[in-house]
Coordinates of C-alpha atoms in Angstrom, one line a residue:
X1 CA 0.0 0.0 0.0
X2 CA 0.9 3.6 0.0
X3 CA 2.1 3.6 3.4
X4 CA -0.4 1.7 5.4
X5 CA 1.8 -0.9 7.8
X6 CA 5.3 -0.9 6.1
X7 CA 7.4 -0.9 8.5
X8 CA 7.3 -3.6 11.5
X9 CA 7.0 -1.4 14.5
X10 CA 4.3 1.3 13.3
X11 CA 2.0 -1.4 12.3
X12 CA 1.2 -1.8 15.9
X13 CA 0.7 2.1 16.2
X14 CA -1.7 2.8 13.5
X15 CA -3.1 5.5 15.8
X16 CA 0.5 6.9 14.6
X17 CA 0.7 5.8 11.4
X18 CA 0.8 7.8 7.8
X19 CA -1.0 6.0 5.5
X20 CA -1.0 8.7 2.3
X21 CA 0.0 12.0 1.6
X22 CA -1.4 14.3 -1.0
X23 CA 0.2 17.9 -2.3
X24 CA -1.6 19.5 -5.5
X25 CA -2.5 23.5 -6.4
X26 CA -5.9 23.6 -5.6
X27 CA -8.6 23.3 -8.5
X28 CA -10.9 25.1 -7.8
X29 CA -8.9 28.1 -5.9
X30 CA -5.8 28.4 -7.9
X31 CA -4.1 30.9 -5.1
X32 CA -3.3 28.0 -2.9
X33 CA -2.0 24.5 -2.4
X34 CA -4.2 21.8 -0.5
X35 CA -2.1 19.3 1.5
X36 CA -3.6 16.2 2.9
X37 CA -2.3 13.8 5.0
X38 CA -4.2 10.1 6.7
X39 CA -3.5 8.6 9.2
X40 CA -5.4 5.5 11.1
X41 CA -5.2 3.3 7.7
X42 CA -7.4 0.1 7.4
X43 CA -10.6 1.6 8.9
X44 CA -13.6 -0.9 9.3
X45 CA -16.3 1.5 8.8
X46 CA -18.8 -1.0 11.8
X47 CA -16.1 -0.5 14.3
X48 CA -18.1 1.0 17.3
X49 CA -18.6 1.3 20.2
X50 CA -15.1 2.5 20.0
X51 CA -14.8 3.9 16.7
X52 CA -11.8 5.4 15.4
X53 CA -10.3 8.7 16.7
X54 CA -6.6 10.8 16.7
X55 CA -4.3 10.1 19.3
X56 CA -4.4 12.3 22.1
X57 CA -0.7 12.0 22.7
X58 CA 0.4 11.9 19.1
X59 CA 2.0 15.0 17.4
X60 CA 0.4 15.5 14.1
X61 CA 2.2 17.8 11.4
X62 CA 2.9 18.6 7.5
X63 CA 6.3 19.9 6.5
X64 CA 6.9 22.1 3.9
X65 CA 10.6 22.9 2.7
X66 CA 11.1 25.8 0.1
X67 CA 14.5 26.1 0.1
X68 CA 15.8 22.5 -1.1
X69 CA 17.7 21.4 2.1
X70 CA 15.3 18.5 2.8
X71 CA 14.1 20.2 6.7
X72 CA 11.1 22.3 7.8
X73 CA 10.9 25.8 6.6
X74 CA 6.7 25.7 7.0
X75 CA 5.2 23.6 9.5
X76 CA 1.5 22.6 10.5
X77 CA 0.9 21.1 13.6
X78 CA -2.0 19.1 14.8
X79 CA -2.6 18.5 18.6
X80 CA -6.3 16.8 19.7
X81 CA -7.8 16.6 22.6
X82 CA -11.1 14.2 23.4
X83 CA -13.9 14.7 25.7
X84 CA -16.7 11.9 27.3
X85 CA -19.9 13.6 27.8
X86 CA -21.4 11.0 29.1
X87 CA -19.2 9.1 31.4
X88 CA -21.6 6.7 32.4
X89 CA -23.1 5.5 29.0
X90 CA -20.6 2.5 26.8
X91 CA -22.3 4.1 23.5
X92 CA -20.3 6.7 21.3
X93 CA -24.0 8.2 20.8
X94 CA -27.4 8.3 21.9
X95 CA -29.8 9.7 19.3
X96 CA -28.9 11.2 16.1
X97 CA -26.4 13.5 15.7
X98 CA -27.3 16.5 13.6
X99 CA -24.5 18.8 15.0
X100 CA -21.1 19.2 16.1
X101 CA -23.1 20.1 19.6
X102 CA -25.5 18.0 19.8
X103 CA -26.1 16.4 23.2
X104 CA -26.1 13.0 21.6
X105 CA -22.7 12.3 20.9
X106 CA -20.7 11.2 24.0
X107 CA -17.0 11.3 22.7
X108 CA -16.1 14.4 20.8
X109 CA -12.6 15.4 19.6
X110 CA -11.2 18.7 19.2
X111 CA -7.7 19.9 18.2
X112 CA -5.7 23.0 18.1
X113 CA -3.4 23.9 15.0
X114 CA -0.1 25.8 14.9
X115 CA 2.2 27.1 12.4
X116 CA 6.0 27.1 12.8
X117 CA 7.9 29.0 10.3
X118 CA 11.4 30.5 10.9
X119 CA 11.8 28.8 14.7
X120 CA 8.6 30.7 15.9
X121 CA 5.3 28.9 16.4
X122 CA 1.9 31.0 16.2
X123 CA -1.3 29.2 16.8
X124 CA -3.9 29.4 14.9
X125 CA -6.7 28.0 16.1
X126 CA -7.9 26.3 19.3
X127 CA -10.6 23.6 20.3
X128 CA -11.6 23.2 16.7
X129 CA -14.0 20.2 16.5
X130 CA -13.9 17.2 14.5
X131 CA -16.9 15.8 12.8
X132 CA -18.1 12.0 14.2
X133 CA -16.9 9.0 12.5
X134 CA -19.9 8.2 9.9
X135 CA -21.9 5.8 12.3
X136 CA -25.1 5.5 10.0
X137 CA -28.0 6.7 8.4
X138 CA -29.7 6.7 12.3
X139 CA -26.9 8.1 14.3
X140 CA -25.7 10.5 11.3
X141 CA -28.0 11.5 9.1
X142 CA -26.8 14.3 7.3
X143 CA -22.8 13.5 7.4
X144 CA -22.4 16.3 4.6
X145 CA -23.4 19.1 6.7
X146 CA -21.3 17.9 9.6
X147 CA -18.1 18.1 7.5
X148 CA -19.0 21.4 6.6
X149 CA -19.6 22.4 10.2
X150 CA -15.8 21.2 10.8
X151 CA -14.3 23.0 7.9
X152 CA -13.0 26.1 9.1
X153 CA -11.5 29.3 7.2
X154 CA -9.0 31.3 9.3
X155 CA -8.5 34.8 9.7
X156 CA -4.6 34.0 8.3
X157 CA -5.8 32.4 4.9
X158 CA -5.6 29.0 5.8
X159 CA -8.6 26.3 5.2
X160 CA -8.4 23.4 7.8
X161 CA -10.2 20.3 8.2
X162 CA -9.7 17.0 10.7
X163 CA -11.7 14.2 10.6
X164 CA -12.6 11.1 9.4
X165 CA -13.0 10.3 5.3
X166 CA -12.9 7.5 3.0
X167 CA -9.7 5.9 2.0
X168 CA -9.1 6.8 -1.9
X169 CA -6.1 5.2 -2.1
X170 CA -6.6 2.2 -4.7
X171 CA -4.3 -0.5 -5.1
X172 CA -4.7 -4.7 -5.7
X173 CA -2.8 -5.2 -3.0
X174 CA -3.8 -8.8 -2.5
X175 CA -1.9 -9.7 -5.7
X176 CA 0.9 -7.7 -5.6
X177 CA 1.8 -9.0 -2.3
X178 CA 1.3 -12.6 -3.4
X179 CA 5.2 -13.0 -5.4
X180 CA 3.9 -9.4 -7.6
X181 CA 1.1 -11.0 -9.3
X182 CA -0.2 -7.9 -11.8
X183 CA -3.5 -9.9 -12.9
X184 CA -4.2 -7.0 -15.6
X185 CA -0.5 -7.3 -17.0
X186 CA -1.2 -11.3 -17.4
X187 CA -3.8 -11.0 -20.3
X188 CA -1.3 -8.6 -21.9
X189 CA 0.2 -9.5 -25.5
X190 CA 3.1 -8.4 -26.4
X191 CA 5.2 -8.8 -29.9
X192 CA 1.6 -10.8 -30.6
X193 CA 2.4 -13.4 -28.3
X194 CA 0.2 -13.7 -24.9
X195 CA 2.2 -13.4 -21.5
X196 CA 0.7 -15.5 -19.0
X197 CA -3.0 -16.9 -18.4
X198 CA -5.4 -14.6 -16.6
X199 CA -5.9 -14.9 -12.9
X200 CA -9.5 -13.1 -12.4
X201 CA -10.0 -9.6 -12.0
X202 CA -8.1 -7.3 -9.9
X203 CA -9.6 -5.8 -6.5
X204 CA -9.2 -3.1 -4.7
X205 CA -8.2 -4.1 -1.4
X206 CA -8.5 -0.6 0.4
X207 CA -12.2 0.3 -1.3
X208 CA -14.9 0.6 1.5
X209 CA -12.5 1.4 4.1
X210 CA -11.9 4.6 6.2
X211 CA -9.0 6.6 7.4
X212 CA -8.6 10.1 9.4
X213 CA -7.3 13.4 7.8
X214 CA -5.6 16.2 8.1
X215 CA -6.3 18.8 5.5
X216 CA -4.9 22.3 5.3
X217 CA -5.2 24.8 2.1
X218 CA -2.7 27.1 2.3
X219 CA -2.2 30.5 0.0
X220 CA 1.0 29.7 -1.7
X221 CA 2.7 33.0 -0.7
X222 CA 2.6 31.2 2.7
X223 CA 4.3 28.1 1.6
X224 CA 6.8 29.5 -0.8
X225 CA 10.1 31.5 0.2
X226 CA 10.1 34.5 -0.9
X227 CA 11.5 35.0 -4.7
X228 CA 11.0 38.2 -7.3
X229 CA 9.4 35.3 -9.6
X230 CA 7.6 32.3 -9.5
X231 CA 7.9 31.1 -13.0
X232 CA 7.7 27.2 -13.7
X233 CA 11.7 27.1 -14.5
X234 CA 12.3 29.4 -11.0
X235 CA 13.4 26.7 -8.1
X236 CA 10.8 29.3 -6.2
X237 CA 8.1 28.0 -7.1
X238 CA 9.0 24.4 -5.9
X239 CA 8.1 23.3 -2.4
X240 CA 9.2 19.8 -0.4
X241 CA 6.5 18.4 1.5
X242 CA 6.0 15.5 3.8
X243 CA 4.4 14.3 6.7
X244 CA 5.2 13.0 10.2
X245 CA 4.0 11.8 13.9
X246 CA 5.8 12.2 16.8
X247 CA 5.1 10.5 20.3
X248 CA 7.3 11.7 24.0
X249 CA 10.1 9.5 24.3
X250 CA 8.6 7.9 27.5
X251 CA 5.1 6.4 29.0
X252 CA 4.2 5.3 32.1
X253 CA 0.9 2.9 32.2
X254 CA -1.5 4.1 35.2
X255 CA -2.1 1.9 37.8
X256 CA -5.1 -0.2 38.3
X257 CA -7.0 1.4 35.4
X258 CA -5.5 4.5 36.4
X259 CA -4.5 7.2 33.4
X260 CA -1.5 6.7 31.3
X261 CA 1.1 9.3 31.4
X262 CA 3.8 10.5 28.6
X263 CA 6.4 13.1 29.4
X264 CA 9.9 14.1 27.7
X265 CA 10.3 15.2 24.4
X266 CA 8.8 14.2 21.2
X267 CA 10.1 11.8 19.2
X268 CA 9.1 11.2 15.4
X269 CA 7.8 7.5 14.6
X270 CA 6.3 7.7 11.5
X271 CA 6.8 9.7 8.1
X272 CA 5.9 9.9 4.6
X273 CA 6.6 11.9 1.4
X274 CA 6.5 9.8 -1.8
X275 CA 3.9 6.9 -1.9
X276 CA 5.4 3.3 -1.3
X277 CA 8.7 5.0 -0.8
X278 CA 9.6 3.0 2.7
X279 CA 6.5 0.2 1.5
X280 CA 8.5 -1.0 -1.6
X281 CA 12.4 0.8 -1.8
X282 CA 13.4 0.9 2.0
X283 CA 14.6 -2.8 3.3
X284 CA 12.7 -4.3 6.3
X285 CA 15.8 -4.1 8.8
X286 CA 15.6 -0.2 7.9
X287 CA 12.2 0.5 7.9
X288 CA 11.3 1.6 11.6
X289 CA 15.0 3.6 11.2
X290 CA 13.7 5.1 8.4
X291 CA 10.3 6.5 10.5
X292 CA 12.1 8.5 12.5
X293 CA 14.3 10.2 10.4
X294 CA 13.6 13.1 8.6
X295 CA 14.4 13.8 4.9
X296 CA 17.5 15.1 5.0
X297 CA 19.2 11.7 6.2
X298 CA 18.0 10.2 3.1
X299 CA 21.2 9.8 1.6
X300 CA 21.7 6.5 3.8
X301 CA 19.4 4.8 0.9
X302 CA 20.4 6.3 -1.8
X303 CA 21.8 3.1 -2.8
X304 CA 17.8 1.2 -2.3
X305 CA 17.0 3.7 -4.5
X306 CA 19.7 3.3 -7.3
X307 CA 19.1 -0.4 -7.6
X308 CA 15.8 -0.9 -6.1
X309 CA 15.0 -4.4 -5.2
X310 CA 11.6 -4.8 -7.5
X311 CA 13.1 -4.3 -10.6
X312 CA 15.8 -7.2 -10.2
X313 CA 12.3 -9.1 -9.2
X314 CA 10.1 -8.4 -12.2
X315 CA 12.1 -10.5 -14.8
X316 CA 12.8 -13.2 -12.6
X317 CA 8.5 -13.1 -12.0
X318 CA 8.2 -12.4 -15.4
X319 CA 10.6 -14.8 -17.9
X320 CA 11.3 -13.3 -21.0
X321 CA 9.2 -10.3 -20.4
X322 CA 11.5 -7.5 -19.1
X323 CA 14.9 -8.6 -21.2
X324 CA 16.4 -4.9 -21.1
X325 CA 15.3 -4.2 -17.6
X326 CA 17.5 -7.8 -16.7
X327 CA 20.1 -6.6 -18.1
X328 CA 20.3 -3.1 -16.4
X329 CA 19.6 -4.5 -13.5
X330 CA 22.3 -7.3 -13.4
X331 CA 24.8 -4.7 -14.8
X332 CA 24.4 -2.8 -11.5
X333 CA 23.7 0.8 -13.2
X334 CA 22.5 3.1 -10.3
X335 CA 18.7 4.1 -11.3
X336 CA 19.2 8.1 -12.2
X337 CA 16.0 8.2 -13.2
X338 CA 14.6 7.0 -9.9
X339 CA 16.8 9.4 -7.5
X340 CA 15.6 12.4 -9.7
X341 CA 12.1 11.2 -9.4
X342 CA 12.2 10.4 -5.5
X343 CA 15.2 12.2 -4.0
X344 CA 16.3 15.3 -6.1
X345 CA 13.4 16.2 -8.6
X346 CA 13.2 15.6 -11.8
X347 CA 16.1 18.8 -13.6
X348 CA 15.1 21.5 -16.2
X349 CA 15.2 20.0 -19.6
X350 CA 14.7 16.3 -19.1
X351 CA 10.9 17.1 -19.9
X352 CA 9.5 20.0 -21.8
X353 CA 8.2 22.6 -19.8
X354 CA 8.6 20.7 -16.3
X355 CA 10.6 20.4 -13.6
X356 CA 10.2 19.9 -9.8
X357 CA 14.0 19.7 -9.1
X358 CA 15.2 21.0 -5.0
X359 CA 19.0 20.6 -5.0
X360 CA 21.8 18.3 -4.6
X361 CA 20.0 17.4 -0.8
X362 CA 18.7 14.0 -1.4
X363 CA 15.7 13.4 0.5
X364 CA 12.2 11.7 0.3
X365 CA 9.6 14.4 -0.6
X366 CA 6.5 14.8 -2.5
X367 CA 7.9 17.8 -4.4
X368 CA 5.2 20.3 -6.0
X369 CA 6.3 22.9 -8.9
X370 CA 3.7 25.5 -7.4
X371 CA 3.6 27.0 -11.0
X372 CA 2.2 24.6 -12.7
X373 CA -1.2 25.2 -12.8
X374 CA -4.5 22.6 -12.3
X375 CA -4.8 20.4 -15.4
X376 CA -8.3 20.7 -17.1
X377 CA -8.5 17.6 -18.2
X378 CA -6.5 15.4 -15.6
X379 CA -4.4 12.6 -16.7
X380 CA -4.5 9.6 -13.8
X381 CA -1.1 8.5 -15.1
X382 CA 0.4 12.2 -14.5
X383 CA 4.1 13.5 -15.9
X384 CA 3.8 10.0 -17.4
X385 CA 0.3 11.0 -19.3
X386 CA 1.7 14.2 -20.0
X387 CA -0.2 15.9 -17.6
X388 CA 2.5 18.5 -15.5
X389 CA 0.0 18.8 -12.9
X390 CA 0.5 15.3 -11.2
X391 CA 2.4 12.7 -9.7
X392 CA 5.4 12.8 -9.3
X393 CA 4.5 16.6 -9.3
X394 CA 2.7 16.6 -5.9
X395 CA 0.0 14.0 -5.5
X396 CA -3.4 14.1 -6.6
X397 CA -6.6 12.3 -4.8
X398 CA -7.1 10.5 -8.2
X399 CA -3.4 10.1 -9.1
X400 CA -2.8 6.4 -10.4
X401 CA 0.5 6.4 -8.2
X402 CA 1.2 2.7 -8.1
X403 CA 0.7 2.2 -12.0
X404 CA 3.3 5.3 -12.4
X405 CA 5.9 3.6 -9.6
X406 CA 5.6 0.2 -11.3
X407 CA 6.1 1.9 -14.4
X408 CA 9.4 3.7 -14.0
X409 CA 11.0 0.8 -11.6
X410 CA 10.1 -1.5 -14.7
X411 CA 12.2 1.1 -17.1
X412 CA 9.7 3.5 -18.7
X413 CA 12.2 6.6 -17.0
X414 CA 15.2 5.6 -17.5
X415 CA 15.5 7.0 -21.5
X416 CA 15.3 10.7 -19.4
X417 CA 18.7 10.2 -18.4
X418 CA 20.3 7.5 -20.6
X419 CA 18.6 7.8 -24.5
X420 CA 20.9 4.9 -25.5
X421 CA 18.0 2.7 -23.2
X422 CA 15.3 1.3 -24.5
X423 CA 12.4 -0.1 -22.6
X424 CA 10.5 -3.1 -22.7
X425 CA 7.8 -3.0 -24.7
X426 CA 5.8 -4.2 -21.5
X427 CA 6.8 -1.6 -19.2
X428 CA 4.4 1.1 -20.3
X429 CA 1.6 -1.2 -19.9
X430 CA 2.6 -2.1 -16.0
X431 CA -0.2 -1.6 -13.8
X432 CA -2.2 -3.1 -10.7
X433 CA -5.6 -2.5 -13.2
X434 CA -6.9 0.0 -10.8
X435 CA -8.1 3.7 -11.3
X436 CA -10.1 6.1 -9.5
X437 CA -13.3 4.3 -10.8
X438 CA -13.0 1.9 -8.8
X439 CA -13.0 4.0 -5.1
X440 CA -16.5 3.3 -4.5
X441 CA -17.0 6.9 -2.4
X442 CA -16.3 9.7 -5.9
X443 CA -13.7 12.6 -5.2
X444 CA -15.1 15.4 -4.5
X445 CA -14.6 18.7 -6.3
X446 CA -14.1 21.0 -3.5
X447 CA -12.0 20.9 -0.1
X448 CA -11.2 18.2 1.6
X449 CA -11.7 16.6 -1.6
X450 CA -11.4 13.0 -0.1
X451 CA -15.0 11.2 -0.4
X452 CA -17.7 10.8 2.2
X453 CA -16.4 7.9 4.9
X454 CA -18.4 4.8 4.4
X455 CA -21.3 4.0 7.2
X456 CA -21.1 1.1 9.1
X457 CA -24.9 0.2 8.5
X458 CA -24.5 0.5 4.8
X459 CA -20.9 -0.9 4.5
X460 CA -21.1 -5.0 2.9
X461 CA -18.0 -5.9 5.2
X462 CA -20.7 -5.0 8.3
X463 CA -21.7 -8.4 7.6
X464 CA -19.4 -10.5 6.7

């Protein structure tokens, strides 16, 4: 998956965990970028009477760098806080709840959010309520209006949202997972000769599930350094940005049911920038090291990066299939491609009319060329489909990210920075089968653009 349980010690956190991060210029209000971040992956929408929540005593934040040296220059933090109205009732509510007051709801979270830009914090809001968890048609009628009631527009320009929404993230992650099985890529024919025999249709294995969001629109002269321009060729206009939890360093269980108690500094435990960056690049003895450092260390796997483990395992899956790819991968050629795309950004002149290039620093970032504006016509494949607007330009909700990783590991990059390379035929046509389609809760058009969180009542895994 993106990012939901890859490394051993944060999948028994997921209170802590970063599941997906998403950095795009806003459609619909071009004078700003949106940044998204979930957390709480693998939600099962029936889960009461303790549905899912934040973690009180978990540090929440996006990270913005603007000046290329892989740290914070812009930094949004999200604290919560949760309150029992009704300490002597086991139910999370007792009549419908048709407000973010209403008497009804016994367990309501709030959170506080403060920006840190150049070493000085300044809060921005405080006690800003979260919608409920989308119980059912009975407990939550009208979960629309609620969301609205928790999106807030600040007096500093910022648009916030935390709260619960449905996972968009799409992926066949049952296959790929069983030895890399692409069932799509099996029916495929190629030179006129069929690859393998069909194993059944591909399945979204994250559709009907929830997760918890952060959300934050930001006007981009509050994420950008300050510059004269911000032309698409100025390194200006490109921002860094990832996301991180952080827990104190100690805790101290309460005794006999008494209250748990955390003190000393914070200490980060999970990050993310790029999708499947630490699922699929980063080994598993490095994994949980890799959670708690932040992108400027990412030199230590440069090397995971530069001959990336999947792309040694795709011909050896796939006999006869991926002949050039073998042979640049037993030849031991470090992937340029790939530490442009993840590490650097991708330099002036490779593509026409794009780049999202920070520096020499090599570090894990979602990297966003803020002056490239919203595509019309959106391309789910992004800089691959020739739309400049997405991934691996920021991250859009609808953004096929795992076709476009398969893709360049499998050797469809590599002509940017070696013409005398020449793809398989099959590596453009790599993918999990998969598209936005097939996130049963649509996109929506408008801040937090993530879909409606799936009910519980309504929900077919309810039953099972």
């Amino acid at each position: 998956m993106s990012s939901h349980r890859e490394a051993p010690e944060i999948a028994k956190d997921p209170v802590a965990d970063s599941s997906d991060l998403y950095a795009f210029v806003s459609p619909d209000k071009r004078d700003t970028v949106t940044l998204i971040a979930n957390y709480v992956p693998l939600q099962l929408p029936s889960g009461g009477p303790n549905f899912f929540e934040f973690g009180d005593d978990v540090r929440y934040e996006i990270h913005i760098d603007n000046d290329g040296d892989g740290r914070p220059d812009v930094t949004y933090r999200f604290e919560f806080t949760t309150e029992i109205t009704n300490p002597n009732s086991f139910l999370y509510n007792t009549g419908p709840i048709d407000s973010l007051d209403s008497e009804n709801w016994n367990r309501r979270q709030f959170y506080s959010l403060t920006r840190v830009a150049d070493g000085r914090e300044h809060r921005l809001a405080h006690k800003l309520p979260c919608p409920p968890c989308n119980v059912g048609p009975l407990s939550t009628p009208k979960y629309a209006d609620l969301v609205r009631q928790a999106t807030f527009s600040l007096s500093t320009g910022e648009r916030v949202f935390a709260g619960q929404r449905a996972d968009g993230f799409f992926v066949d992650l049952g296959a790929i997972f069983d030895l890399g099985t692409l069932r799509p890529f099996q029916q495929l024919h190629v030179a006129g000769k069929k690859i393998f025999k069909a194993e059944g249709e591909p399945v979204n294995a994250t559709d009907r599930m929830n997760v918890h969001s952060i959300a934050v629109q930001v006007p981009l002269e509050r994420v950008r350094r300050r510059a004269n321009r911000y032309g698409v060729g100025d390194r200006s206009s490109v921002i860094g940005v990832w996301t991180s939890a952080s827990r104190r360093q100690v805790r101290v269980l309460g005794d006999r049911g008494g209250a748990d108690t955390a003190t000393g500094p914070f200490t980060q435990v999970s990050r993310l920038g790029n999708p499947l960056f630490n699922e699929v690049i980063v080994p598993m003895s490095k994994k949980d090291l890799w959670n708690s450092l932040p992108p400027s260390e990412d030199k230590r796997f440069a090397q995971f990066v530069e001959q990336p483990e999947l792309a040694a395992l795709l011909p050896a899956l796939y006999p006869d299939v991926f002949p050039n790819l073998d042979k640049l991968t037993k030849a031991k050629k470090p992937r340029a491609d790939l530490v442009a795309i993840l590490l650097t950004g991708v330099p002036a002149g490779l593509i026409d009319g794009f780049t999202n290039a920070t520096g020499e620093v090599q570090a894990d970032m979602l990297r966003l060329n803020t002056a490239i504006p919203p595509a019309k016509r959106p391309d789910r494949f992004g800089v691959l489909g020739g739309d400049l607007a997405g991934f691996p330009n920021g991250r859009r909700v609808g953004d096929d990210v795992v076709s476009v990783a398969l893709r360049a590991i499998a050797g469809v990059t590599v002509p940017l920075v070696d013409k005398t390379f020449r793809p398989d035929a099959a590596a453009a046509a790599v993918t999990p089968g998969l598209s936005a389609a097939d996130v049963t809760a649509p996109f929506l058009g408008n801040f937090p653009y993530l879909g409606t969180p799936y009910d519980g009542f309504n929900n077919p895994s309810a039953a099972s």
